[in-house]
């Protein structure tokens, strides 16, 4: 009978157009008895060669929105500082550039681990990828704990969110960033513990999005560190 072949042809056509960036292999075994047939479709995830943003496209919208909000906050900080330089400089004396630099190193190393994880997953080395993801998540937790101790130290010296306009900006900006770090750490931990079929086949779009988010968190801190700790 010809209709099973026609139906399989339509399946191939749909997969070709709707999943044009996937590697598709279709195997079929047709049986004419009773007009029934079975088919096995094996869809393997493949990275697009060109014209494709990494990760899930919708996540880019959220990340761009996040960056826009932080840009406004950065602009507000710079404007406020320009009108009260002595007050902001006085508040900055409570901060430890060495501590901030250590936190920067922790985040940069964590981002490098995430890059290694992505490369391992793309090469099909899922076990290695999990270990790199776990290492990245661990450093995210180290950053969060370090920041908590830093807050405690600063407050013991009388530097609280209500101390000055600078302290208000400092705790607001670093606090929002810390929430992002915690969310990213949880996300990385989930990816380290839970395997998806896509991850087993290679790099999943979901983890690509997670990696992009983590790099955004890193990028934000790269701006926050000199702006809060070093700018004179």
Short mmCIF file of C-alpha atoms in Angstrom, two decimals:
data_model
loop_
_atom_site.label_atom_id
_atom_site.label_comp_id
_atom_site.label_asym_id
_atom_site.label_seq_id
_atom_site.Cartn_x
_atom_site.Cartn_y
_atom_site.Cartn_z
CA UNK A 1 0.00 0.00 0.00
CA UNK A 2 1.26 3.47 -0.83
CA UNK A 3 -0.39 5.51 1.90
CA UNK A 4 2.15 4.67 4.66
CA UNK A 5 4.94 5.98 2.46
CA UNK A 6 2.93 9.13 1.74
CA UNK A 7 2.34 9.70 5.46
CA UNK A 8 6.01 9.22 6.25
CA UNK A 9 6.81 11.68 3.51
CA UNK A 10 4.61 14.25 5.20
CA UNK A 11 6.31 13.56 8.54
CA UNK A 12 9.69 14.20 6.96
CA UNK A 13 8.38 17.40 5.38
CA UNK A 14 7.05 18.74 8.70
CA UNK A 15 10.23 17.86 10.54
CA UNK A 16 12.31 19.49 7.86
CA UNK A 17 10.46 22.80 8.08
CA UNK A 18 9.48 22.98 11.77
CA UNK A 19 12.72 21.53 13.12
CA UNK A 20 15.03 22.80 10.39
CA UNK A 21 17.90 23.14 12.86
CA UNK A 22 17.62 19.58 14.11
CA UNK A 23 19.35 16.51 12.75
CA UNK A 24 16.56 14.12 11.85
CA UNK A 25 16.78 10.43 11.06
CA UNK A 26 13.60 8.59 10.16
CA UNK A 27 13.44 4.82 10.14
CA UNK A 28 10.20 3.02 9.32
CA UNK A 29 8.97 -0.51 9.16
CA UNK A 30 5.67 -0.74 7.29
CA UNK A 31 3.25 -3.63 7.59
CA UNK A 32 0.31 -4.06 5.26
CA UNK A 33 -1.66 -6.41 7.54
CA UNK A 34 -4.79 -4.57 8.59
CA UNK A 35 -3.35 -1.38 7.13
CA UNK A 36 -1.16 -0.91 10.23
CA UNK A 37 2.45 0.15 10.35
CA UNK A 38 5.02 1.23 12.91
CA UNK A 39 7.65 3.85 12.59
CA UNK A 40 10.58 4.89 14.69
CA UNK A 41 11.65 8.50 14.55
CA UNK A 42 14.96 9.39 16.12
CA UNK A 43 15.49 13.09 16.50
CA UNK A 44 18.99 14.16 17.52
CA UNK A 45 19.60 17.70 18.67
CA UNK A 46 22.21 19.56 16.59
CA UNK A 47 23.69 23.01 16.93
CA UNK A 48 22.81 25.37 14.10
CA UNK A 49 25.68 26.24 11.85
CA UNK A 50 24.59 29.79 11.21
CA UNK A 51 21.85 32.33 11.81
CA UNK A 52 20.90 31.03 15.24
CA UNK A 53 21.12 32.64 18.64
CA UNK A 54 22.34 30.20 21.29
CA UNK A 55 19.78 29.09 23.81
CA UNK A 56 16.05 29.72 23.88
CA UNK A 57 15.14 32.91 22.04
CA UNK A 58 12.57 33.99 24.64
CA UNK A 59 15.24 33.97 27.34
CA UNK A 60 17.12 36.64 25.40
CA UNK A 61 14.12 38.94 25.84
CA UNK A 62 14.22 38.45 29.61
CA UNK A 63 17.98 38.99 29.74
CA UNK A 64 17.78 42.15 27.64
CA UNK A 65 15.03 43.44 29.93
CA UNK A 66 17.18 42.67 32.96
CA UNK A 67 20.14 44.48 31.44
CA UNK A 68 17.94 47.48 30.63
CA UNK A 69 16.81 47.71 34.27
CA UNK A 70 20.37 47.52 35.55
CA UNK A 71 21.43 50.14 33.01
CA UNK A 72 18.84 52.52 34.47
CA UNK A 73 20.04 51.74 38.00
CA UNK A 74 23.66 52.33 36.98
CA UNK A 75 22.69 55.63 35.38
CA UNK A 76 20.81 56.68 38.52
CA UNK A 77 23.85 55.83 40.66
CA UNK A 78 26.25 57.79 38.46
CA UNK A 79 23.94 60.81 38.46
CA UNK A 80 23.47 60.71 42.25
CA UNK A 81 27.21 60.35 42.77
CA UNK A 82 27.96 63.34 40.54
CA UNK A 83 25.87 65.54 42.83
CA UNK A 84 27.35 64.24 46.11
CA UNK A 85 30.91 63.07 45.43
CA UNK A 86 32.25 63.64 49.00
CA UNK A 87 29.38 61.68 50.57
CA UNK A 88 29.78 58.78 48.14
CA UNK A 89 33.55 58.75 48.59
CA UNK A 90 33.11 58.69 52.36
CA UNK A 91 30.76 55.71 52.11
CA UNK A 92 33.13 53.85 49.82
CA UNK A 93 35.73 53.77 52.59
CA UNK A 94 33.68 51.10 54.37
CA UNK A 95 34.13 48.70 51.44
CA UNK A 96 37.04 46.31 50.98
CA UNK A 97 38.39 46.30 47.39
CA UNK A 98 40.33 43.12 48.22
CA UNK A 99 37.13 41.35 49.25
CA UNK A 100 35.34 42.63 46.17
CA UNK A 101 38.25 41.53 43.99
CA UNK A 102 38.14 38.04 45.48
CA UNK A 103 34.42 37.80 44.74
CA UNK A 104 35.14 38.93 41.18
CA UNK A 105 37.70 36.15 40.77
CA UNK A 106 35.20 33.61 42.10
CA UNK A 107 32.53 34.65 39.58
CA UNK A 108 34.96 34.77 36.64
CA UNK A 109 36.19 31.27 37.48
CA UNK A 110 32.63 30.04 37.79
CA UNK A 111 31.81 31.41 34.33
CA UNK A 112 34.86 29.63 32.92
CA UNK A 113 33.62 26.37 34.46
CA UNK A 114 30.24 26.89 32.78
CA UNK A 115 31.97 27.42 29.43
CA UNK A 116 33.87 24.15 29.93
CA UNK A 117 30.58 22.42 30.77
CA UNK A 118 28.95 23.68 27.59
CA UNK A 119 31.87 22.50 25.46
CA UNK A 120 31.78 19.08 27.13
CA UNK A 121 28.04 18.69 26.54
CA UNK A 122 28.39 19.70 22.90
CA UNK A 123 31.01 16.98 22.53
CA UNK A 124 28.66 14.45 24.11
CA UNK A 125 30.69 14.11 27.32
CA UNK A 126 27.73 14.37 29.68
CA UNK A 127 29.55 13.13 32.78
CA UNK A 128 32.32 15.66 32.36
CA UNK A 129 29.75 18.36 31.65
CA UNK A 130 27.96 17.57 34.91
CA UNK A 131 31.17 17.93 36.87
CA UNK A 132 31.93 21.33 35.34
CA UNK A 133 28.36 22.49 35.99
CA UNK A 134 28.62 21.33 39.59
CA UNK A 135 31.89 23.22 40.00
CA UNK A 136 30.28 26.37 38.59
CA UNK A 137 27.32 26.03 40.95
CA UNK A 138 29.67 25.49 43.91
CA UNK A 139 31.50 28.74 43.16
CA UNK A 140 28.17 30.52 42.85
CA UNK A 141 27.40 29.35 46.39
CA UNK A 142 30.86 30.48 47.51
CA UNK A 143 30.16 33.96 46.13
CA UNK A 144 26.81 34.13 47.96
CA UNK A 145 28.31 33.04 51.29
CA UNK A 146 31.24 35.43 50.85
CA UNK A 147 28.86 38.30 50.13
CA UNK A 148 26.83 37.48 53.25
CA UNK A 149 29.97 37.63 55.39
CA UNK A 150 30.95 40.89 53.70
CA UNK A 151 27.55 42.40 54.52
CA UNK A 152 27.92 41.29 58.15
CA UNK A 153 31.38 42.87 58.39
CA UNK A 154 30.18 46.16 56.91
CA UNK A 155 27.16 46.35 59.20
CA UNK A 156 29.31 45.68 62.25
CA UNK A 157 31.24 48.82 61.29
CA UNK A 158 28.01 50.82 61.14
CA UNK A 159 27.60 50.74 57.36
CA UNK A 160 23.90 49.89 56.93
CA UNK A 161 21.40 50.50 54.09
CA UNK A 162 20.14 53.57 55.98
CA UNK A 163 23.58 55.06 56.62
CA UNK A 164 23.77 57.22 53.51
CA UNK A 165 22.65 57.54 49.92
CA UNK A 166 25.73 55.61 48.83
CA UNK A 167 24.97 52.74 51.21
CA UNK A 168 21.39 52.65 49.92
CA UNK A 169 22.64 52.24 46.36
CA UNK A 170 25.32 49.76 47.43
CA UNK A 171 22.96 47.40 49.24
CA UNK A 172 20.26 47.75 46.57
CA UNK A 173 22.53 47.05 43.60
CA UNK A 174 24.55 44.27 45.20
CA UNK A 175 21.43 42.79 46.82
CA UNK A 176 19.57 42.54 43.51
CA UNK A 177 22.69 41.06 41.95
CA UNK A 178 22.97 38.55 44.81
CA UNK A 179 19.40 37.39 44.13
CA UNK A 180 20.42 36.78 40.51
CA UNK A 181 23.44 34.79 41.72
CA UNK A 182 21.26 32.64 43.98
CA UNK A 183 18.78 31.96 41.16
CA UNK A 184 21.62 31.05 38.82
CA UNK A 185 23.22 28.78 41.42
CA UNK A 186 19.95 26.91 41.87
CA UNK A 187 19.59 26.63 38.09
CA UNK A 188 23.10 25.25 37.65
CA UNK A 189 22.53 22.78 40.48
CA UNK A 190 19.38 21.49 38.80
CA UNK A 191 21.24 21.01 35.52
CA UNK A 192 24.06 19.22 37.35
CA UNK A 193 21.68 16.79 39.04
CA UNK A 194 19.04 16.26 36.37
CA UNK A 195 19.90 14.86 32.94
CA UNK A 196 17.61 15.66 30.03
CA UNK A 197 17.64 13.63 26.84
CA UNK A 198 18.81 16.71 25.02
CA UNK A 199 21.79 16.99 27.35
CA UNK A 200 22.67 13.35 26.72
CA UNK A 201 22.61 13.95 22.97
CA UNK A 202 24.69 17.12 23.19
CA UNK A 203 24.26 20.69 24.38
CA UNK A 204 20.63 21.51 25.08
CA UNK A 205 19.13 24.89 24.31
CA UNK A 206 18.04 24.99 27.95
CA UNK A 207 21.58 24.80 29.27
CA UNK A 208 22.76 27.27 26.65
CA UNK A 209 20.20 29.71 28.09
CA UNK A 210 21.41 28.93 31.61
CA UNK A 211 25.00 29.64 30.55
CA UNK A 212 23.99 32.95 28.93
CA UNK A 213 22.17 33.97 32.11
CA UNK A 214 25.21 33.10 34.22
CA UNK A 215 27.50 35.14 31.98
CA UNK A 216 25.07 38.06 32.31
CA UNK A 217 25.34 37.79 36.11
CA UNK A 218 29.12 37.82 35.73
CA UNK A 219 28.98 40.82 33.40
CA UNK A 220 26.84 42.80 35.82
CA UNK A 221 29.34 42.23 38.61
CA UNK A 222 32.20 43.31 36.35
CA UNK A 223 30.43 46.69 36.14
CA UNK A 224 29.38 46.78 39.80
CA UNK A 225 32.80 46.03 41.26
CA UNK A 226 34.74 49.02 39.87
CA UNK A 227 31.73 51.33 40.09
CA UNK A 228 31.18 50.68 43.80
CA UNK A 229 34.60 49.68 45.09
CA UNK A 230 37.12 51.54 42.93
CA UNK A 231 35.54 54.64 41.38
CA UNK A 232 36.94 57.83 42.92
#
